[in-house]
Short mmCIF file of C-alpha atoms and ligand atoms in Angstrom, two decimals:
data_model
loop_
_atom_site.label_atom_id
_atom_site.label_comp_id
_atom_site.label_asym_id
_atom_site.label_seq_id
_atom_site.Cartn_x
_atom_site.Cartn_y
_atom_site.Cartn_z
CA MET A 1 12.32 -9.84 -16.73
CA GLU A 2 15.68 -11.57 -16.84
CA LYS A 3 17.45 -12.03 -13.54
CA VAL A 4 20.91 -10.64 -13.95
CA ARG A 5 22.27 -10.00 -10.52
CA ALA A 6 21.38 -9.30 -6.93
CA GLU A 7 22.68 -6.17 -5.32
CA ASN A 8 23.79 -6.74 -1.77
CA LYS A 9 21.56 -4.06 -0.29
CA GLY A 10 17.95 -3.54 0.53
CA TYR A 11 17.80 -6.98 2.12
CA PHE A 12 15.46 -8.00 4.91
CA GLY A 13 16.91 -11.37 5.88
CA GLU A 14 16.96 -13.31 2.63
CA PHE A 15 14.21 -11.14 1.10
CA GLY A 16 14.34 -7.99 -1.00
CA GLY A 17 17.40 -7.07 -3.03
CA SER A 18 17.39 -6.06 -6.65
CA PHE A 19 17.21 -8.62 -9.43
CA VAL A 20 17.11 -6.54 -12.58
CA PRO A 21 19.07 -6.18 -15.83
CA GLU A 22 22.24 -4.12 -15.75
CA ASP A 23 20.83 -0.96 -17.38
CA LEU A 24 17.90 -0.85 -14.96
CA GLN A 25 20.26 -1.44 -12.03
CA THR A 26 22.14 1.73 -12.95
CA VAL A 27 18.85 3.65 -12.65
CA MET A 28 18.08 1.98 -9.28
CA ASN A 29 21.53 2.91 -7.95
CA GLU A 30 21.00 6.54 -8.88
CA LEU A 31 17.54 6.52 -7.30
CA GLU A 32 18.97 5.06 -4.09
CA GLN A 33 21.63 7.77 -3.98
CA GLN A 34 19.05 10.52 -4.40
CA PHE A 35 16.69 9.02 -1.83
CA LEU A 36 19.49 8.75 0.75
CA ARG A 37 20.56 12.28 -0.03
CA TYR A 38 17.14 13.83 0.57
CA LYS A 39 15.31 11.65 3.07
CA ASP A 40 16.85 13.32 6.12
CA ASP A 41 17.28 16.74 4.53
CA PRO A 42 15.41 19.24 6.76
CA GLU A 43 14.08 21.26 3.79
CA PHE A 44 12.85 18.12 2.06
CA ILE A 45 11.13 16.93 5.24
CA GLU A 46 9.56 20.33 5.74
CA GLU A 47 8.18 20.33 2.21
CA TYR A 48 6.86 16.77 2.59
CA LYS A 49 5.15 17.70 5.87
CA TYR A 50 3.72 20.84 4.29
CA TYR A 51 1.91 18.84 1.58
CA LEU A 52 0.83 16.17 4.06
CA ARG A 53 -0.89 18.91 6.05
CA GLU A 54 -2.14 21.33 3.41
CA TYR A 55 -2.98 18.94 0.58
CA ILE A 56 -3.65 15.50 2.05
CA GLY A 57 -5.26 16.89 5.21
CA ARG A 58 -3.03 15.19 7.82
CA GLU A 59 -2.82 14.45 10.57
CA ASN A 60 -5.90 12.32 10.33
CA PRO A 61 -7.66 11.13 13.52
CA LEU A 62 -7.27 7.95 15.51
CA THR A 63 -10.97 7.42 16.11
CA TYR A 64 -12.26 5.34 19.02
CA ALA A 65 -14.87 3.04 17.50
CA GLU A 66 -17.07 3.08 20.56
CA ASN A 67 -20.22 1.59 19.03
CA LEU A 68 -18.31 -1.23 17.40
CA THR A 69 -16.39 -1.92 20.61
CA GLU A 70 -19.63 -2.08 22.62
CA ARG A 71 -21.26 -4.31 20.06
CA ILE A 72 -18.35 -6.79 20.03
CA GLY A 73 -17.28 -6.75 23.68
CA GLY A 74 -13.61 -7.18 24.57
CA ALA A 75 -10.71 -5.02 23.41
CA LYS A 76 -11.15 -1.31 22.61
CA ILE A 77 -10.96 -0.75 18.86
CA TYR A 78 -9.35 2.37 17.42
CA LEU A 79 -9.38 3.25 13.72
CA LYS A 80 -6.49 5.08 12.05
CA ARG A 81 -8.34 7.17 9.50
CA GLU A 82 -6.36 6.96 6.24
CA ASP A 83 -9.81 6.98 4.61
CA LEU A 84 -10.03 10.69 5.38
CA ASN A 85 -6.97 11.57 3.27
CA HIS A 86 -7.44 13.49 0.04
CA THR A 87 -8.27 10.85 -2.66
CA GLY A 88 -9.54 8.54 0.09
CA ALA A 89 -6.66 6.23 0.94
CA HIS A 90 -3.08 5.93 2.14
CA LYS A 91 -1.55 5.75 -1.36
CA ILE A 92 -1.32 9.53 -1.68
CA ASN A 93 1.23 9.70 1.22
CA ASN A 94 3.70 7.78 -0.91
CA ALA A 95 2.80 9.49 -4.19
CA ILE A 96 3.53 12.92 -2.70
CA GLY A 97 6.80 11.72 -1.14
CA GLN A 98 8.12 10.21 -4.35
CA ILE A 99 7.04 13.12 -6.51
CA LEU A 100 8.87 15.55 -4.22
CA LEU A 101 11.95 13.40 -4.70
CA ALA A 102 11.43 13.46 -8.48
CA LYS A 103 11.18 17.24 -8.29
CA ARG A 104 14.52 17.43 -6.45
CA MET A 105 16.04 15.19 -9.11
CA GLY A 106 14.93 17.72 -11.76
CA VAL A 107 12.62 15.24 -13.46
CA LYS A 108 9.46 16.45 -15.25
CA ARG A 109 7.89 13.19 -16.37
CA ILE A 110 6.28 10.62 -14.06
CA ILE A 111 5.30 7.11 -15.05
CA ALA A 112 3.44 4.50 -13.03
CA GLU A 113 1.62 1.22 -13.39
CA THR A 114 -1.81 0.53 -12.03
CA GLY A 115 -4.04 -2.52 -11.70
CA ALA A 116 -7.43 -1.51 -10.40
CA GLY A 117 -6.57 2.14 -10.91
CA GLN A 118 -6.17 3.37 -7.33
CA HIS A 119 -2.43 3.95 -7.55
CA GLY A 120 -2.91 5.51 -10.99
CA VAL A 121 -5.40 7.98 -9.56
CA ALA A 122 -3.12 8.89 -6.62
CA THR A 123 -0.20 9.40 -9.02
CA ALA A 124 -2.25 11.45 -11.49
CA THR A 125 -3.48 13.59 -8.59
CA ALA A 126 0.03 14.32 -7.35
CA CYS A 127 1.20 15.05 -10.92
CA ALA A 128 -1.62 17.56 -11.44
CA MET A 129 -0.63 19.25 -8.20
CA PHE A 130 3.04 19.50 -9.17
CA GLY A 131 2.55 20.19 -12.88
CA MET A 132 4.30 17.01 -13.99
CA GLU A 133 3.65 15.06 -17.18
CA CYS A 134 2.00 11.78 -16.17
CA VAL A 135 1.86 8.49 -18.06
CA ILE A 136 0.01 5.54 -16.51
CA TYR A 137 0.46 2.03 -17.86
CA MET A 138 -2.53 -0.21 -17.36
CA GLY A 139 -3.35 -3.68 -18.67
CA LYS A 140 -5.90 -3.45 -21.48
CA LEU A 141 -8.24 -5.81 -19.66
CA ASP A 142 -8.00 -3.61 -16.56
CA THR A 143 -8.74 -0.42 -18.54
CA GLU A 144 -11.97 -2.05 -19.70
CA ARG A 145 -12.98 -3.23 -16.24
CA GLN A 146 -12.04 0.07 -14.60
CA ALA A 147 -13.25 2.51 -17.24
CA LEU A 148 -14.32 5.08 -14.66
CA ASN A 149 -10.88 5.15 -13.04
CA VAL A 150 -9.32 5.61 -16.49
CA PHE A 151 -11.59 8.63 -16.97
CA ARG A 152 -10.66 9.91 -13.51
CA MET A 153 -6.96 9.79 -14.39
CA GLU A 154 -7.66 11.56 -17.68
CA LEU A 155 -9.62 14.27 -15.88
CA LEU A 156 -6.51 14.79 -13.78
CA GLY A 157 -4.45 15.28 -16.93
CA ALA A 158 -2.77 11.88 -17.13
CA LYS A 159 -2.25 9.83 -20.26
CA VAL A 160 -3.39 6.24 -19.75
CA VAL A 161 -1.64 3.70 -21.97
CA PRO A 162 -3.51 0.37 -22.33
CA VAL A 163 -1.09 -2.57 -22.53
CA SER A 164 -2.31 -5.48 -24.65
CA LYS A 165 0.90 -7.50 -24.51
CA GLY A 166 0.81 -10.76 -22.51
CA GLN A 167 -2.48 -11.13 -20.68
CA GLY A 168 -3.17 -7.42 -20.55
CA ARG A 169 -2.90 -7.40 -16.76
CA LEU A 170 -0.89 -5.64 -14.05
CA LYS A 171 2.28 -7.65 -14.63
CA ASP A 172 2.33 -6.62 -18.30
CA ALA A 173 1.80 -2.98 -17.34
CA VAL A 174 4.79 -3.23 -14.93
CA ASP A 175 6.98 -4.62 -17.73
CA GLU A 176 5.98 -1.77 -20.08
CA ALA A 177 6.63 0.85 -17.42
CA LEU A 178 10.09 -0.60 -16.69
CA GLY A 179 10.85 -0.60 -20.43
CA ASP A 180 9.86 3.08 -20.60
CA LEU A 181 12.06 3.85 -17.60
CA VAL A 182 15.15 2.23 -19.12
CA GLN A 183 14.56 4.20 -22.35
CA ASN A 184 13.82 7.55 -20.73
CA TYR A 185 15.49 7.47 -17.32
CA LYS A 186 17.16 10.85 -17.83
CA ASN A 187 13.87 12.75 -17.61
CA THR A 188 11.55 10.12 -16.13
CA PHE A 189 10.73 8.92 -12.61
CA TYR A 190 8.95 5.63 -12.00
CA LEU A 191 6.51 6.17 -9.12
CA LEU A 192 5.92 2.74 -7.57
CA GLY A 193 2.73 2.27 -5.57
CA SER A 194 3.48 -0.33 -2.91
CA ALA A 195 6.32 -1.58 -0.72
CA VAL A 196 7.48 -3.97 -3.44
CA GLY A 197 9.90 -4.00 -6.37
CA PRO A 198 13.69 -3.80 -6.45
CA HIS A 199 15.66 -1.83 -3.85
CA PRO A 200 15.31 1.06 -2.99
CA TYR A 201 11.51 1.01 -3.53
CA PRO A 202 10.41 -1.08 -0.52
CA THR A 203 12.55 1.05 1.80
CA MET A 204 11.45 4.31 0.18
CA VAL A 205 7.73 3.47 0.23
CA LYS A 206 7.98 2.43 3.89
CA HIS A 207 9.70 5.72 4.65
CA PHE A 208 6.84 7.75 3.17
CA GLN A 209 4.09 5.56 4.68
CA ALA A 210 5.67 5.50 8.16
CA ILE A 211 3.83 8.75 8.85
CA ILE A 212 0.81 6.52 9.64
CA SER A 213 2.43 4.95 12.72
CA GLU A 214 4.36 8.10 13.61
CA GLU A 215 0.96 9.71 14.14
CA SER A 216 -0.90 6.75 15.61
CA LYS A 217 1.76 6.12 18.24
CA ARG A 218 1.60 9.70 19.44
CA GLN A 219 -2.20 9.64 19.32
CA ILE A 220 -2.68 6.40 21.27
CA LEU A 221 -0.23 7.58 23.95
CA GLU A 222 -2.18 10.83 24.26
CA LYS A 223 -5.54 9.09 24.46
CA GLU A 224 -4.69 5.99 26.49
CA GLY A 225 -1.24 6.57 27.96
CA LYS A 226 -0.03 3.21 26.69
CA LEU A 227 0.82 1.36 23.51
CA PRO A 228 -1.71 -0.86 21.74
CA THR A 229 -1.88 -4.62 22.22
CA ALA A 230 -1.89 -5.02 18.45
CA VAL A 231 -1.79 -3.06 15.21
CA ILE A 232 -3.86 -4.65 12.45
CA ALA A 233 -3.63 -3.82 8.75
CA CYS A 234 -4.55 -5.47 5.46
CA ALA A 235 -1.68 -6.54 3.22
CA GLY A 236 -1.65 -6.58 -0.55
CA GLY A 237 1.79 -5.39 -1.59
CA GLY A 238 2.07 -4.30 2.01
CA SER A 239 2.53 -0.52 1.96
CA ASN A 240 -0.26 0.55 4.33
CA ALA A 241 0.65 -2.32 6.65
CA ILE A 242 4.38 -1.52 6.78
CA GLY A 243 3.54 2.16 7.34
CA ALA A 244 1.12 1.22 10.13
CA PHE A 245 3.74 -1.11 11.72
CA ALA A 246 6.93 0.96 11.22
CA HIS A 247 7.12 2.79 14.55
CA TYR A 248 6.06 -0.30 16.52
CA ILE A 249 8.52 -2.82 15.08
CA ASP A 250 10.97 -2.20 17.94
CA GLU A 251 8.19 -2.30 20.56
CA GLU A 252 8.27 -6.01 21.17
CA ASP A 253 5.07 -6.10 23.22
CA VAL A 254 3.00 -4.71 20.38
CA ARG A 255 1.64 -7.45 18.12
CA LEU A 256 1.86 -6.68 14.40
CA ILE A 257 -0.90 -8.41 12.49
CA GLY A 258 -1.17 -8.40 8.70
CA VAL A 259 -4.43 -9.60 7.18
CA GLU A 260 -4.47 -11.19 3.74
CA PRO A 261 -7.42 -12.34 1.67
CA ALA A 262 -7.86 -16.11 1.98
CA GLU A 263 -8.06 -16.02 -1.83
CA ALA A 264 -4.49 -14.59 -2.15
CA PRO A 265 -2.63 -15.89 0.95
CA THR A 266 0.88 -14.86 -0.09
CA LEU A 267 2.46 -14.69 3.36
CA SER A 268 0.51 -17.62 4.77
CA GLU A 269 1.21 -20.05 1.93
CA GLY A 270 3.87 -18.50 -0.30
CA VAL A 271 7.43 -19.73 -0.89
CA PRO A 272 10.58 -17.60 -1.37
CA ALA A 273 10.97 -16.62 -5.02
CA VAL A 274 12.02 -13.69 -7.17
CA ILE A 275 9.21 -11.75 -8.86
CA HIS A 276 9.20 -8.24 -10.35
CA GLY A 277 12.88 -7.73 -9.50
CA PHE A 278 12.93 -8.68 -5.79
CA LYS A 279 12.71 -11.72 -3.55
CA CYS A 280 9.65 -12.33 -1.38
CA LEU A 281 7.17 -14.97 -0.31
CA THR A 282 5.21 -15.68 -3.46
CA LEU A 283 2.33 -17.83 -4.60
CA LEU A 284 3.54 -19.98 -7.49
CA ASP A 285 1.67 -22.35 -9.77
CA GLU A 286 2.94 -25.86 -10.69
CA LYS A 287 5.17 -24.39 -13.38
CA GLY A 288 6.79 -21.99 -10.95
CA ASP A 289 5.09 -18.88 -12.36
CA PRO A 290 3.30 -16.30 -10.18
CA LYS A 291 -0.17 -17.69 -9.53
CA PRO A 292 -3.23 -15.69 -10.60
CA THR A 293 -5.25 -14.72 -7.51
CA TYR A 294 -8.75 -13.44 -7.00
CA SER A 295 -9.79 -11.25 -4.09
CA ILE A 296 -12.96 -9.16 -3.89
CA ALA A 297 -10.57 -6.33 -2.94
CA ALA A 298 -8.63 -5.42 -6.09
CA GLY A 299 -5.88 -3.75 -4.06
CA LEU A 300 -5.06 -7.03 -2.31
CA ASP A 301 -4.86 -9.07 -5.50
CA TYR A 302 -1.13 -9.59 -5.88
CA PRO A 303 0.77 -12.92 -5.85
CA GLY A 304 3.79 -11.37 -4.06
CA VAL A 305 4.24 -9.12 -1.06
CA GLY A 306 6.82 -6.66 0.27
CA PRO A 307 10.18 -8.14 1.34
CA GLU A 308 10.00 -6.71 4.86
CA HIS A 309 6.68 -8.48 5.50
CA SER A 310 8.23 -11.69 4.19
CA TYR A 311 10.97 -11.18 6.78
CA LEU A 312 8.63 -10.18 9.63
CA LYS A 313 6.70 -13.36 8.91
CA THR A 314 9.64 -15.79 8.73
CA SER A 315 11.39 -14.18 11.72
CA GLY A 316 8.22 -14.47 13.78
CA ARG A 317 7.98 -10.73 14.60
CA GLY A 318 4.82 -10.31 12.53
CA GLU A 319 1.68 -12.43 12.51
CA TYR A 320 -0.12 -12.94 9.24
CA VAL A 321 -3.64 -14.26 9.04
CA THR A 322 -6.30 -14.69 6.36
CA VAL A 323 -9.90 -13.55 6.08
CA THR A 324 -12.29 -14.66 3.33
CA GLY A 325 -14.03 -12.21 1.03
CA GLN A 326 -17.35 -13.13 2.62
CA VAL A 327 -16.15 -12.32 6.15
CA ALA A 328 -14.61 -9.06 4.89
CA LEU A 329 -17.95 -8.16 3.30
CA ASP A 330 -19.70 -8.75 6.63
CA ALA A 331 -17.20 -6.39 8.30
CA PHE A 332 -17.80 -3.81 5.56
CA LEU A 333 -21.51 -3.86 6.39
CA LEU A 334 -20.95 -3.91 10.16
CA LEU A 335 -18.63 -0.89 10.27
CA SER A 336 -20.94 1.07 7.96
CA LYS A 337 -23.94 0.43 10.23
CA THR A 338 -22.29 0.80 13.63
CA GLU A 339 -19.93 3.72 13.01
CA GLY A 340 -21.20 5.45 9.87
CA ILE A 341 -17.88 4.73 8.20
CA ILE A 342 -17.90 2.82 4.92
CA PRO A 343 -14.48 1.13 4.69
CA ALA A 344 -12.68 0.06 1.52
CA LEU A 345 -13.06 -3.67 0.85
CA GLU A 346 -9.29 -3.95 1.39
CA SER A 347 -9.52 -2.32 4.83
CA SER A 348 -12.58 -4.45 5.63
CA HIS A 349 -10.25 -7.45 5.85
CA ALA A 350 -8.41 -5.76 8.72
CA VAL A 351 -11.68 -4.74 10.40
CA ALA A 352 -12.93 -8.33 10.15
CA TYR A 353 -9.88 -9.70 11.92
CA ALA A 354 -10.03 -7.01 14.60
CA VAL A 355 -13.63 -7.99 15.36
CA LYS A 356 -12.56 -11.61 15.77
CA LEU A 357 -9.53 -10.78 17.93
CA ALA A 358 -11.32 -8.21 20.12
CA LYS A 359 -13.65 -10.92 21.44
CA GLU A 360 -10.68 -12.97 22.66
CA LEU A 361 -9.20 -10.01 24.59
CA THR A 362 -10.31 -7.79 27.48
CA ALA A 363 -11.24 -4.14 27.90
CA ASP A 364 -7.63 -3.47 28.97
CA ASP A 365 -6.48 -4.32 25.47
CA LEU A 366 -6.26 -1.75 22.69
CA LEU A 367 -6.42 -2.56 19.00
CA ILE A 368 -5.43 -0.12 16.27
CA VAL A 369 -6.95 -0.98 12.91
CA ASN A 370 -5.45 0.82 9.95
CA LEU A 371 -8.42 1.94 7.88
CA SER A 372 -6.38 2.17 4.66
CA GLY A 373 -9.17 3.66 2.55
CA ARG A 374 -12.82 4.62 2.21
CA GLY A 375 -15.35 2.37 0.55
CA ASP A 376 -17.00 4.80 -1.85
CA LYS A 377 -15.11 3.14 -4.71
CA ASP A 378 -16.59 -0.24 -3.72
CA VAL A 379 -20.24 0.64 -3.20
CA GLU A 380 -21.31 -0.39 -6.69
CA GLN A 381 -19.46 -3.70 -6.43
CA VAL A 382 -21.01 -4.46 -3.04
CA PHE A 383 -24.44 -3.56 -4.44
CA GLY A 384 -23.88 -6.16 -7.15
CA MET A 385 -22.68 -8.80 -4.69
CA LEU A 386 -25.64 -8.35 -2.34
CA LYS A 387 -28.11 -8.42 -5.22
CA ASN A 388 -26.60 -11.62 -6.53
CA LYS A 389 -26.98 -13.21 -3.14
CA GLU A 390 -30.64 -12.22 -2.95
CA ASN A 391 -31.27 -13.81 -6.32
CA ASN A 392 -29.55 -17.09 -5.37
C1 PLP B 401 -4.07 -0.21 -2.77
C2 PLP B 401 -4.80 -0.40 -1.52
C3 PLP B 401 -4.44 -1.37 -0.56
C4 PLP B 401 -3.36 -2.37 -0.79
O1 PLP B 401 -2.08 -1.87 -0.96
P1 PLP B 401 -0.95 -2.04 0.14
O2 PLP B 401 0.28 -1.65 -0.58
O3 PLP B 401 -0.96 -3.49 0.57
O4 PLP B 401 -1.29 -1.14 1.25
C5 PLP B 401 -5.14 -1.43 0.63
N1 PLP B 401 -6.15 -0.60 0.89
C6 PLP B 401 -6.54 0.35 0.01
C7 PLP B 401 -7.67 1.25 0.37
C8 PLP B 401 -5.88 0.49 -1.22
O5 PLP B 401 -6.27 1.42 -2.08
#
């Protein structure tokens, strides 16, 4: 995408902004207006809360992982159970929020991009619920690797468009979706899945995911009468992490810890650059292009990250660490055995770091791990990985 200009809003330090062509900027300005108009509107909030409760099944619990805590020794570990949401992850919080906004804007057609398919499924689900036309752009390669998720989206009534341009990957799907939006903006809403992209998306996605920490803060105060030592969440684009951090950012004694895959260490090793219409810490190759990454957790496989995380990192408010796929896999197995909870491979990165940190702390310390999703989607992949290991 050509970089035409930066709007002077939606900045977190030097990060964020909106670097998009003029015609797309007009659409972003309108979206910002509508978001600002409705986000504090009591009727809008009431409707959002209604669907959170009646459709997603919130509030979800903050579960004390007693067996895990006893096994590890050290800090008490609590799990924020986004895995118990309808569709099995945090993404639906944002999908419902944005679709309610689209409804207020009088739009009937929703488009989205998806890589592994999880955001596509959440979007298709919300569209079925609200009777919206749904078009999902997906790299051709990804449609082949994720055939079952394509079928899932189709079951939900969505049209999945395979994109063969470029490398047939997520980036190409994003470009197609943006092209569609510019063409059809009058009746179309682009539902973005993570806290990335041009302003106002990072701010809007944070707003709808902040329900995670709104609940967890109330819950930990009820259970323990004090705030946690640290909140730990995995970071791909950064939406579950920013939602899990939001209500603690001003609580300076609470450590905010984002966990990245060692195979895609955007915040740990990235440099400031503009990708996909916004500025963030980014992994670049020698030619200055976004670097292909590979994580065992498809949802964490992104060379950029949300602008607010980039700012939390450079300002020192947030801590960002890495965990390898192997260590995340061990945590996946450990949580399944000790607590009877199979975590998503993405969330397993956060669990892995919590296990490491808990040992260094005392029983007076509380850790909240954001369990962003359930691992049912990953069981087949883990089966394959364990089998491979046996054979080697
Ligand atoms: C998509 C996904 C993620 C990564 O996305 P973020 O925007 O970084 O939260 C993490 N966990 C699960 C279960 C996911 O589906």
